[in-house]
GROMACS .gro file of C-alpha atoms in nm:
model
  422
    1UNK     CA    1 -15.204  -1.476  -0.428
    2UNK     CA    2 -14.993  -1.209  -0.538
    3UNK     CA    3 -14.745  -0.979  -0.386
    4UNK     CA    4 -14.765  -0.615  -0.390
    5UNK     CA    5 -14.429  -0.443  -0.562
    6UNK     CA    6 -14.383  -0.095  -0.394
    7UNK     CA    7 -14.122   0.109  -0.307
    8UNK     CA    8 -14.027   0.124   0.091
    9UNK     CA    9 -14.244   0.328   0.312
   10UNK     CA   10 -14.104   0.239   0.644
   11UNK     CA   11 -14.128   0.549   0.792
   12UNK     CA   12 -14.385   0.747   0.607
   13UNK     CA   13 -14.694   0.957   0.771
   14UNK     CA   14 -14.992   0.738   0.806
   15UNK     CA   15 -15.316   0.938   0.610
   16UNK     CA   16 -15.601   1.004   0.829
   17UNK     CA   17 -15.845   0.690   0.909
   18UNK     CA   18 -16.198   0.817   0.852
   19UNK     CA   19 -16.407   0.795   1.152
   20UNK     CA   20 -16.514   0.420   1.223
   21UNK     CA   21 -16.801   0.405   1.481
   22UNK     CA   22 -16.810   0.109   1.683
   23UNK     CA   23 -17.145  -0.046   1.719
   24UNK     CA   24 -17.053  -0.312   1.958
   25UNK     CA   25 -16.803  -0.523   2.129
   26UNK     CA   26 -16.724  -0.887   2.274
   27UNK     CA   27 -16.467  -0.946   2.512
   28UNK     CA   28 -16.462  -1.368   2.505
   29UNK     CA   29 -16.365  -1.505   2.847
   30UNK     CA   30 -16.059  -1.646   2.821
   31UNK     CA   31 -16.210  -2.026   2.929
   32UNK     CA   32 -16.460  -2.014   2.658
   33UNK     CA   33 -16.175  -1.970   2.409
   34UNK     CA   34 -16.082  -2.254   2.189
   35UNK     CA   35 -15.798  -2.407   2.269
   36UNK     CA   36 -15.582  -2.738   2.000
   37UNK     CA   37 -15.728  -2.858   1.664
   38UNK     CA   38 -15.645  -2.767   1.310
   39UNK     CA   39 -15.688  -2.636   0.965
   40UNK     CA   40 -15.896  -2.912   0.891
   41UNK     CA   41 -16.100  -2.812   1.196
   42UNK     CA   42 -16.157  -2.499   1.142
   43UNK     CA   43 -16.272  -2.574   0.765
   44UNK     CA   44 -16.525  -2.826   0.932
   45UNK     CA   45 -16.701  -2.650   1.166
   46UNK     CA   46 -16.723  -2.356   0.900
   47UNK     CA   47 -16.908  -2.613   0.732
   48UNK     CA   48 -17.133  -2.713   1.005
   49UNK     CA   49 -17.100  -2.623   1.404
   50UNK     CA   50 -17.092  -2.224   1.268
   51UNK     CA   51 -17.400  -2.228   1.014
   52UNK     CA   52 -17.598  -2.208   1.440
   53UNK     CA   53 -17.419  -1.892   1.471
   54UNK     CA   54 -17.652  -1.620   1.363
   55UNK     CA   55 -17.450  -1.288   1.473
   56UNK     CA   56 -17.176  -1.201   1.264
   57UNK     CA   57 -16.955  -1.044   1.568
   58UNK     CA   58 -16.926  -1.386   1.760
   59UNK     CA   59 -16.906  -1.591   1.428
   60UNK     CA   60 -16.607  -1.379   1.373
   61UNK     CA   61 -16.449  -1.402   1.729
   62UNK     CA   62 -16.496  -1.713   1.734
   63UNK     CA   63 -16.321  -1.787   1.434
   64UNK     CA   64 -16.025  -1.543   1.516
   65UNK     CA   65 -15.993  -1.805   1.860
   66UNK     CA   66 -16.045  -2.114   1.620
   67UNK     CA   67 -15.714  -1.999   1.401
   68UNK     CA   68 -15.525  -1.906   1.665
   69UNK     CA   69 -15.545  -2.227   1.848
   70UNK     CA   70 -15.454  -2.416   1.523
   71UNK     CA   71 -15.160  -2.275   1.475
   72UNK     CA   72 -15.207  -1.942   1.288
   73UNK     CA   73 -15.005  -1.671   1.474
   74UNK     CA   74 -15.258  -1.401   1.478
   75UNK     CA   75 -15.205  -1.057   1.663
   76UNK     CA   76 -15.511  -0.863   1.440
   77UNK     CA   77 -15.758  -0.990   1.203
   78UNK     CA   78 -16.010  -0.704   1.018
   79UNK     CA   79 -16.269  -0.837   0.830
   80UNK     CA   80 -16.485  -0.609   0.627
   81UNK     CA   81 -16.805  -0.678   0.490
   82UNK     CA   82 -16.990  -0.430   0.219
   83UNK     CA   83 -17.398  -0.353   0.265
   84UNK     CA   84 -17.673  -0.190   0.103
   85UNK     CA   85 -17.737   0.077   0.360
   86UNK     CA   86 -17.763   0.447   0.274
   87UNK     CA   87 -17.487   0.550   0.556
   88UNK     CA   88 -17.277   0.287   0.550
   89UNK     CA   89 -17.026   0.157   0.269
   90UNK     CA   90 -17.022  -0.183   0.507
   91UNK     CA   91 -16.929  -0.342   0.821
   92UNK     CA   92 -16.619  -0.420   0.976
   93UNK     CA   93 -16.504  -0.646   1.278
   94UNK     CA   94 -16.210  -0.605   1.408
   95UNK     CA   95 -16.006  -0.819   1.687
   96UNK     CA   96 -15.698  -0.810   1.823
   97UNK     CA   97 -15.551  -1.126   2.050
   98UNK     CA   98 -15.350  -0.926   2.349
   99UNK     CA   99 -15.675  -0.737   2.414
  100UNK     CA  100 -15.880  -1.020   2.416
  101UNK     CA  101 -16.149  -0.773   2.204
  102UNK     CA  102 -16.370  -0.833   1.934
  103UNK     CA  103 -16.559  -0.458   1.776
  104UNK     CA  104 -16.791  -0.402   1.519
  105UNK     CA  105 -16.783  -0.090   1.368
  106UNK     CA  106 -16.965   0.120   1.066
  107UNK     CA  107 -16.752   0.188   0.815
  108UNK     CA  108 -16.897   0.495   0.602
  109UNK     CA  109 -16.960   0.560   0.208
  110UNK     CA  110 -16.688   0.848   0.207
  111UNK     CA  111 -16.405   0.588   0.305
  112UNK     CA  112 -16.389   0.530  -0.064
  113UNK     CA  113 -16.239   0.866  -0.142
  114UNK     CA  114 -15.986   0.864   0.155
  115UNK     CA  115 -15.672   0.867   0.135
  116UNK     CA  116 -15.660   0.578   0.421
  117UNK     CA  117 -15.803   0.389   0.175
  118UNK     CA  118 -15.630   0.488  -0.169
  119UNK     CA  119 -15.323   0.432   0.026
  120UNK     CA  120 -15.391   0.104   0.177
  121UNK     CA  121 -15.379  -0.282   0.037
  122UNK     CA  122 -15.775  -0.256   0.054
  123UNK     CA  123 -15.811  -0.112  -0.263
  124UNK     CA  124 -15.595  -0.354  -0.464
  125UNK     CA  125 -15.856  -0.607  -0.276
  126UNK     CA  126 -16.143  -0.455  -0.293
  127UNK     CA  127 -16.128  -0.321  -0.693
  128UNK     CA  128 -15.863  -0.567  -0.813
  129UNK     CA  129 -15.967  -0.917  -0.584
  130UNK     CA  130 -15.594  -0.918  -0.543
  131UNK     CA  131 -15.473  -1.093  -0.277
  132UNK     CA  132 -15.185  -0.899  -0.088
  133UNK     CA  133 -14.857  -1.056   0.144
  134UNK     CA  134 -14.628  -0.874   0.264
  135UNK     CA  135 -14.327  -0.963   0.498
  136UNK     CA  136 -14.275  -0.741   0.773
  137UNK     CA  137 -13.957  -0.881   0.934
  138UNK     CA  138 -13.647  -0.751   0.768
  139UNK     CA  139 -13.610  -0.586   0.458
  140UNK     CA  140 -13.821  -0.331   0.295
  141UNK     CA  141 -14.250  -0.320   0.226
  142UNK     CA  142 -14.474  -0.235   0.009
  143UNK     CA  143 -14.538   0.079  -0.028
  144UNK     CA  144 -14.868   0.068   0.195
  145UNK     CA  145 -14.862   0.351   0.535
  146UNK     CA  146 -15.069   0.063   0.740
  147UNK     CA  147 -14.758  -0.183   0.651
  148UNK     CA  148 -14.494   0.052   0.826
  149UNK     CA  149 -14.769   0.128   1.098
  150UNK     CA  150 -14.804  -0.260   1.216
  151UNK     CA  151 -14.408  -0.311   1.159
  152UNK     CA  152 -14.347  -0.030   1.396
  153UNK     CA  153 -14.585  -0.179   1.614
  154UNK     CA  154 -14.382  -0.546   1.606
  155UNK     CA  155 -14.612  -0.754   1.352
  156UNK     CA  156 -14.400  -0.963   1.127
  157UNK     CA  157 -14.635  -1.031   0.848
  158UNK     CA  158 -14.951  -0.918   0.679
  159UNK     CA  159 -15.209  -1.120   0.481
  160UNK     CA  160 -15.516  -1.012   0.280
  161UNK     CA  161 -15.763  -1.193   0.091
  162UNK     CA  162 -16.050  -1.138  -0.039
  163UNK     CA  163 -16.382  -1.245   0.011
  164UNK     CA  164 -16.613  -1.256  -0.288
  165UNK     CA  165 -16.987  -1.364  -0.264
  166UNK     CA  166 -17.208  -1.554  -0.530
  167UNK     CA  167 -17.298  -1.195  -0.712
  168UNK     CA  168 -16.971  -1.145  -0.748
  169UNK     CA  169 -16.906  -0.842  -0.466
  170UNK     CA  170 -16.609  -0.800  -0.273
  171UNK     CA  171 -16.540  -0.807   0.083
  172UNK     CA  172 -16.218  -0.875   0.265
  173UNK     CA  173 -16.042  -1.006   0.557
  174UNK     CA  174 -15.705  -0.905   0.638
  175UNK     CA  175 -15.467  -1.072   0.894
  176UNK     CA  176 -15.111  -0.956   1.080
  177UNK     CA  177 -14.901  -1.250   1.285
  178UNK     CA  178 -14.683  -1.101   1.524
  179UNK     CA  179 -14.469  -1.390   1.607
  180UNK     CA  180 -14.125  -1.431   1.451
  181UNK     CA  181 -14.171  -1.595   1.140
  182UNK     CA  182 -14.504  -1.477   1.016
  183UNK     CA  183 -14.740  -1.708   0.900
  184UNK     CA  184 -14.549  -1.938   0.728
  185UNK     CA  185 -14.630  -2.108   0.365
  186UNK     CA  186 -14.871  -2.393   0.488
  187UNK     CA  187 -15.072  -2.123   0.737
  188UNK     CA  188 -15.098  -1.919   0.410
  189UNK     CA  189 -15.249  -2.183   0.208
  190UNK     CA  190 -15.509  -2.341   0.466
  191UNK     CA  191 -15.601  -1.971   0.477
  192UNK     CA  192 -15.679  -1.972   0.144
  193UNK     CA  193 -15.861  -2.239   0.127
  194UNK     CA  194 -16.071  -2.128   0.425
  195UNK     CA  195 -16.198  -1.787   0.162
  196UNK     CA  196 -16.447  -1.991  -0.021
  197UNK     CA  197 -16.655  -2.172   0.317
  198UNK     CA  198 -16.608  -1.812   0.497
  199UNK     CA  199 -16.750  -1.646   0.227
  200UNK     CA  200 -17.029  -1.890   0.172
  201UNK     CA  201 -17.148  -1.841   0.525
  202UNK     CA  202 -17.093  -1.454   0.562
  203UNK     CA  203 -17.320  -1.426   0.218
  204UNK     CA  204 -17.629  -1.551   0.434
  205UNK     CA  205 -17.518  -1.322   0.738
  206UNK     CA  206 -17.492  -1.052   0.524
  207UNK     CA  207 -17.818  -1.150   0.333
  208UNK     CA  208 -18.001  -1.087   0.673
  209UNK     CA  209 -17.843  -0.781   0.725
  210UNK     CA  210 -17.922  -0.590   0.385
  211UNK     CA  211 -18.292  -0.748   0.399
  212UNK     CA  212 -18.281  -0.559   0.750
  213UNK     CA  213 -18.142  -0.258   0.707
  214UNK     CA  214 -18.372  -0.201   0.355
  215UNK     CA  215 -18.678  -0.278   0.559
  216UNK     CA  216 -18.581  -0.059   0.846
  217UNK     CA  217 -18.455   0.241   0.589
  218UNK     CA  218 -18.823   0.244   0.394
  219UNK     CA  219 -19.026   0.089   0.682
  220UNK     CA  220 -18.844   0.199   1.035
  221UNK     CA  221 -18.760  -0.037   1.240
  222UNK     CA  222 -19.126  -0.153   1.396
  223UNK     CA  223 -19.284  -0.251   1.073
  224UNK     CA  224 -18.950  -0.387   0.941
  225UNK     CA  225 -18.953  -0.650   1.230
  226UNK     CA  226 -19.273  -0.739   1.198
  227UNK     CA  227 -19.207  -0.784   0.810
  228UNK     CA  228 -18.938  -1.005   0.861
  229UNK     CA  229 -19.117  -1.195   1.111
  230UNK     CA  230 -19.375  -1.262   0.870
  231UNK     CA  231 -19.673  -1.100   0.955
  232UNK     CA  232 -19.724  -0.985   0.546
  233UNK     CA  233 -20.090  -1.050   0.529
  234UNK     CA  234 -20.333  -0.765   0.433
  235UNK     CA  235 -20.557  -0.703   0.706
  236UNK     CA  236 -20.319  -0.825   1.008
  237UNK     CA  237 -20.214  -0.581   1.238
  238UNK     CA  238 -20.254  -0.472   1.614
  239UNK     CA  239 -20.351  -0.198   1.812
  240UNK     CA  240 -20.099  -0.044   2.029
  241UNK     CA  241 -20.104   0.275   2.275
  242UNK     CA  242 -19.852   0.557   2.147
  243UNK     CA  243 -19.837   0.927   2.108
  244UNK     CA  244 -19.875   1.036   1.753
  245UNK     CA  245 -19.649   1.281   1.596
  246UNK     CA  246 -19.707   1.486   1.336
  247UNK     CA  247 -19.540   1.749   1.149
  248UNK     CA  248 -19.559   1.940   0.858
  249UNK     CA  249 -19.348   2.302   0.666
  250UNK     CA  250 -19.566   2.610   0.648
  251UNK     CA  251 -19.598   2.748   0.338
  252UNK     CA  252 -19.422   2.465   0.130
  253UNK     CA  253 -19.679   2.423  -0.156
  254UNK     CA  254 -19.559   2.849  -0.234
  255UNK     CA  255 -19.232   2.754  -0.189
  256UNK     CA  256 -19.202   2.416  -0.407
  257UNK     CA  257 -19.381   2.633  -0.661
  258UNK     CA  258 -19.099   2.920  -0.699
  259UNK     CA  259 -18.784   2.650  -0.635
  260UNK     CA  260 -18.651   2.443  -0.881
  261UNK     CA  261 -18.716   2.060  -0.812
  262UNK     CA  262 -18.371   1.975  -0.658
  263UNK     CA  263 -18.393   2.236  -0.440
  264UNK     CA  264 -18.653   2.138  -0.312
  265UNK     CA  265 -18.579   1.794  -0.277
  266UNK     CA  266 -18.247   1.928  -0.066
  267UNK     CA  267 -18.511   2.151   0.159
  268UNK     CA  268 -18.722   1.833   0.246
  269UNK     CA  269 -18.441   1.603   0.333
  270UNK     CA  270 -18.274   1.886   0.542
  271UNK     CA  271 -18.632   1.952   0.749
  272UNK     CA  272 -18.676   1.557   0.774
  273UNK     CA  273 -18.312   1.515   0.916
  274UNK     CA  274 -18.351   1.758   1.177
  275UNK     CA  275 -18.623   1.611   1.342
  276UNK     CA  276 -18.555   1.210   1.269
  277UNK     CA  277 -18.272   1.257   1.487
  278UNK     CA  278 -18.443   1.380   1.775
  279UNK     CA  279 -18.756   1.157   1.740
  280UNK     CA  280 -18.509   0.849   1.718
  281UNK     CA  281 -18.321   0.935   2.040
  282UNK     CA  282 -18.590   0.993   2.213
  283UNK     CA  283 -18.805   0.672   2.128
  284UNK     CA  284 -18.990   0.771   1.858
  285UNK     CA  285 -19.006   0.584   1.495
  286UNK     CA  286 -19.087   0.767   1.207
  287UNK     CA  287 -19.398   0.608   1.006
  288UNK     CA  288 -19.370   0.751   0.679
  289UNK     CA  289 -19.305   1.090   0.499
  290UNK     CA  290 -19.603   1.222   0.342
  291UNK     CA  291 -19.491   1.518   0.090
  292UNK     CA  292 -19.402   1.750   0.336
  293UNK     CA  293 -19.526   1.606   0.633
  294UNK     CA  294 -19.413   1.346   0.909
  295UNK     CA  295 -19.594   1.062   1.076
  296UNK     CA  296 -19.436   0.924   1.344
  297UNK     CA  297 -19.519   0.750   1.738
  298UNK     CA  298 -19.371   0.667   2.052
  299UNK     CA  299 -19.508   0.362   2.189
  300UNK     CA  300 -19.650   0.384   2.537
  301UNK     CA  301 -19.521   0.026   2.660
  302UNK     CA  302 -19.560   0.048   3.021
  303UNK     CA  303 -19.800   0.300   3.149
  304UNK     CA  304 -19.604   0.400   3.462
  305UNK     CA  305 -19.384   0.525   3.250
  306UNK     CA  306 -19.601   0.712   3.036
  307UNK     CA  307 -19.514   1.063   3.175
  308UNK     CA  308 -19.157   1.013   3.079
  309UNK     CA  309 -19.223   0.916   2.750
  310UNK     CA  310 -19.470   1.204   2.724
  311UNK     CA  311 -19.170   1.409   2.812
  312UNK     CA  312 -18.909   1.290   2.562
  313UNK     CA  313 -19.181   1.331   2.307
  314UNK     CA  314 -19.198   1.690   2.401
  315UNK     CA  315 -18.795   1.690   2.420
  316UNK     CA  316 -18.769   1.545   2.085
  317UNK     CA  317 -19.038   1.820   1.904
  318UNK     CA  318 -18.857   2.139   2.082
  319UNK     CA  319 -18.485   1.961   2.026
  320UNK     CA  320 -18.666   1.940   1.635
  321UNK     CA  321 -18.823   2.305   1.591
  322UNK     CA  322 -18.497   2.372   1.701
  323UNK     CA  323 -18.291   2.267   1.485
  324UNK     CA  324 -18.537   2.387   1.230
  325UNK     CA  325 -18.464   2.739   1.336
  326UNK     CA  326 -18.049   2.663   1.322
  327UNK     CA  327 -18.096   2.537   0.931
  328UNK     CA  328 -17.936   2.800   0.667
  329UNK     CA  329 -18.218   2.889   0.533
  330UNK     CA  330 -18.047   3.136   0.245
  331UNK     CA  331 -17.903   2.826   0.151
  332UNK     CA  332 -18.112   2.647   0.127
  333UNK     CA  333 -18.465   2.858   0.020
  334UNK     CA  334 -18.315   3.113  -0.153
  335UNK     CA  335 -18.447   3.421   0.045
  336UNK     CA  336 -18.412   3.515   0.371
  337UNK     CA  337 -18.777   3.389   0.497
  338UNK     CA  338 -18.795   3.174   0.797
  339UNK     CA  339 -18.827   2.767   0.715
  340UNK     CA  340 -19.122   2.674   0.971
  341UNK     CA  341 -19.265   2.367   1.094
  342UNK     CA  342 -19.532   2.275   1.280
  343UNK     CA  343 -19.554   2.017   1.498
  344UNK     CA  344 -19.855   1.826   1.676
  345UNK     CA  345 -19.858   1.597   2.006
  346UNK     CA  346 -20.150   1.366   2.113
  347UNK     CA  347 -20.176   1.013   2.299
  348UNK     CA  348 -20.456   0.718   2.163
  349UNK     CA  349 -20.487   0.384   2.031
  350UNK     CA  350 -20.364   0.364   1.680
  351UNK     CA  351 -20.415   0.050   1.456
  352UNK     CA  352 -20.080  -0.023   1.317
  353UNK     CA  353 -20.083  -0.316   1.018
  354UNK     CA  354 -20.102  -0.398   0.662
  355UNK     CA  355 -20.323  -0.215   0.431
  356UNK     CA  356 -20.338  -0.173   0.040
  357UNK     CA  357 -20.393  -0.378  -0.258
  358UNK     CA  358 -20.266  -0.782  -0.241
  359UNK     CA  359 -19.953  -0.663  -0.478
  360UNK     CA  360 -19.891  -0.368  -0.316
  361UNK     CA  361 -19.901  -0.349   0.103
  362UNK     CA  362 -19.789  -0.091   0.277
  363UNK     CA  363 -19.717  -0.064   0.704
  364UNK     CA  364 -19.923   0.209   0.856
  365UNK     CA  365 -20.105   0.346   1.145
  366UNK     CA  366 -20.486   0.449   1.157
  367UNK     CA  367 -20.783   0.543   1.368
  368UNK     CA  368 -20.924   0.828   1.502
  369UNK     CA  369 -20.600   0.936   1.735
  370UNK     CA  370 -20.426   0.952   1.402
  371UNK     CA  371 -20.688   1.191   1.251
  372UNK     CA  372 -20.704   1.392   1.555
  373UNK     CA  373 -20.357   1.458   1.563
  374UNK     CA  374 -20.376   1.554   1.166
  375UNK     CA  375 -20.629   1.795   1.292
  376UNK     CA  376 -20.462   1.918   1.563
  377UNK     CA  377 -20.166   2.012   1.336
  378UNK     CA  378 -20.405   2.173   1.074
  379UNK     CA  379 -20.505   2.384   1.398
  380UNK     CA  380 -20.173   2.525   1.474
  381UNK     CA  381 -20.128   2.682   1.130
  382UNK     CA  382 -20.460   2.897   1.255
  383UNK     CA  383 -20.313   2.979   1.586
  384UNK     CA  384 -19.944   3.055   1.436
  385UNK     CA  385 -19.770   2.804   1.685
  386UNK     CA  386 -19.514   2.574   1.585
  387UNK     CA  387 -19.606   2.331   1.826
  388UNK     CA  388 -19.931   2.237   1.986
  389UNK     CA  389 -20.015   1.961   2.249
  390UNK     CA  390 -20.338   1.764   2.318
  391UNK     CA  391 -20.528   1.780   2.616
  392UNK     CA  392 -20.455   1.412   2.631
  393UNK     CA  393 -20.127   1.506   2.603
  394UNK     CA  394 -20.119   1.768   2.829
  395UNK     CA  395 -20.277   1.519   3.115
  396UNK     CA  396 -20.027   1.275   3.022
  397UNK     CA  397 -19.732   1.568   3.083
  398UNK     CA  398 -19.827   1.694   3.360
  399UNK     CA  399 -19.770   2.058   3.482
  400UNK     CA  400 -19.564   2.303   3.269
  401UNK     CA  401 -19.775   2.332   3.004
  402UNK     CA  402 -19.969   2.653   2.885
  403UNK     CA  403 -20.332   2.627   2.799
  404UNK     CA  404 -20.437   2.807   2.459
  405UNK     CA  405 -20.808   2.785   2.491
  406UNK     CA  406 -21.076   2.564   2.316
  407UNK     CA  407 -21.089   2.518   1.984
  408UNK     CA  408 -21.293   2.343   1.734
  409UNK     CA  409 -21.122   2.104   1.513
  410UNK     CA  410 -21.293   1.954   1.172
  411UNK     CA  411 -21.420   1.648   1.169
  412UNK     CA  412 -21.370   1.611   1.554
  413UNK     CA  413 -21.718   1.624   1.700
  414UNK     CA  414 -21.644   1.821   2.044
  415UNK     CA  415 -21.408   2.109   2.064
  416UNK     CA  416 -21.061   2.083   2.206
  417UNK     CA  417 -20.842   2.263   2.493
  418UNK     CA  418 -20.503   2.250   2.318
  419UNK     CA  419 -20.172   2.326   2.480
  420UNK     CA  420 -19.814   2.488   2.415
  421UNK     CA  421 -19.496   2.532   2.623
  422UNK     CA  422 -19.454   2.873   2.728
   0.00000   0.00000   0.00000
């Protein structure tokens, strides 16, 4: 442990916090909190009672409780916990004893390069494993802005530790008391000697995490339950009911031909962002990306509620095409020609599994909905519509849809009505 020499900074301007979302919260009855025990305690059941505890929010909180009642004068305790996750930098928990609250919350890559974070004792942690105390009561404090933030708000003394994992990456846990006194020397030390138990058991929670939020990144979040659940053998898979999306630019093979690659690369993710965001809040999971193109479904669970889910499918492709028509397209192209999509709606039975070679699987959807749908898609490019709609679909809807005629489509054996909006 090591204090942190600064000069005073009682009453400087606090930098900006970066935007934390919070992902969920537990408020613990207050007869469900521990109450007596000790140091020794808490060390034990960190060693055994809290290995049950699979959910890293109520492992925390009930930690936080577990401290408290042996003697550690707690008032806020922020524990933050780094992942593999293409949005996030890591996640953090945060709880505070007069409002009885436990939050998770996202914490994002760009934190890094904030001044929040230059400028607090995270950094010394985090880069340095440097354990920071600092007495709040009294004379002056390191030269941290959170410091002269909790002293104004009557905490008496700061702790921070860090956390470090087998692979040798650092996390953290920070804690304020807010009783006269602080902590106190032999609160400090049983602390300490808490880091290396905590840390062994937050390296499996966070273990579970990364493995999840990988397979849900590259997979989506269907397949990358059923991965973790097991079900890894080639051949298995099920057949499920669900409207098939899918989605491709017009006239990307001309324009990947005249940009140079990383523009390119910046077109696709911009197209694929503006329409995973839709799909996802309405109830859609993307598949895969295919070059240019999307796969993705909405699962039909219940069929009485089929129409709705017919209609936030048809939400999420007009919310899409859309944003599509919002994106700077001198930006990002080059010219001032349109960037187009089109977009394809029909209901079936798709088989969704494992298929590919025994060293290399891969989650996907098939059958003859799927290659309708692929068709269909194909077919708007002829008609010059962005969007076009099965006349499964279309019954599935319900009224407010425009009818734009029969139409062959290859490979499909009988000609299709296919639909619009207006």
């Amino acid at each position: 442990m090591s204090q942190t020499p600064g000069e005073t900074l009682d009453s400087a301007p606090k930098p900006a916090e970066p935007r934390l979302a919070v992902v969920r919260t537990y408020d613990r009855p207050e007869p469900e909190r521990p109450t007596g025990g000790t140091m020794t305690d808490v060390e034990s059941w960190l060693g055994g009672a809290a290995r049950s505890i699979d959910d890293t929010l109520l492992l925390f909180d009930e930690l936080c409780w577990r401290l408290l009642a042996a003697g550690a004068p707690l008032g806020r305790v922020l524990l933050s916990v780094r992942t593999l996750h293409p949005q996030f930098i890591g996640f953090g928990f945060r709880w505070r004893r007069k409002a009885g609250r436990t939050e998770e919350v996202t914490v994002p890559h760009a934190i890094r390069e904030s001044d929040y974070y230059l400028a607090s004792p995270m950094r010394p942690l985090f880069e340095e494993r440097r354990a920071v105390r600092a007495k709040l009561e009294g004379g002056p404090i390191p030269n941290f802005p959170i410091l002269a933030e909790l002293k104004a708000e009557g905490f008496t003394d700061y702790f921070a530790i860090p956390i470090v994992f087998s692979e040798g990456l650092v996390h953290g846990v920070t804690l304020a008391a807010d009783q006269p006194g602080g902590f106190g020397e032999a609160n400090v030390a049983a602390i300490e000697k808490l880091a290396r138990p905590l840390a062994n058991l937050l390296e499996i929670h966070s273990l579970r995490r990364m493995t999840a939020n990988v397979l849900d990144v590259y997979l989506g979040k269907l397949a990358g339950r059923k991965v973790l659940k097991g079900e890894i053998h080639r051949g298995r898979g099920e057949s499920i009911h669900a409207i098939i999306w899918s989605s491709d630019i017009r006239g990307f093979t001309r324009m990947s031909d005249r940009l140079p690659a990383e523009r390119v690369i910046e077109i696709l993710n911009a197209v694929f962002e503006a329409q995973s965001g839709p799909i996802r809040e309405c109830g859609g999971e993307i598949l895969k990306f295919i070059g240019d193109g999307l796969l993705a479904i909405f699962p039909l669970v219940d069929i009485e509620l089929s129409r709705a889910t017919a209609r936030r499918t048809l939400d999420a492709a007009t919310r899409s095409l859309a944003n599509i028509a919002a994106l700077d397209v001198r930006r990002l192209a080059g010219d001032a020609a349109r960037l187009k999509i089109g977009v394809a709606l029909h209901p079936g039975e798709v088989y969704f599994g494992n298929i590919g070679a025994p060293e290399r699987l891969d989650f996907t959807a098939i059958g003859p909905a799927v290659n309708l749908v692929s068709r269909l898609e194909q077919l708007s490019k002829r008609l010059d519509r962005p969007l076009l709609l099965s006349d499964a679909f279309a019954r599935l809807h319900g009224p407010g849809l425009v009818s734009l005629g029969v139409h062959p489509l290859r490979g499909v054996a009988e000609p299709m009505e296919a639909f619009s909006v207006a």
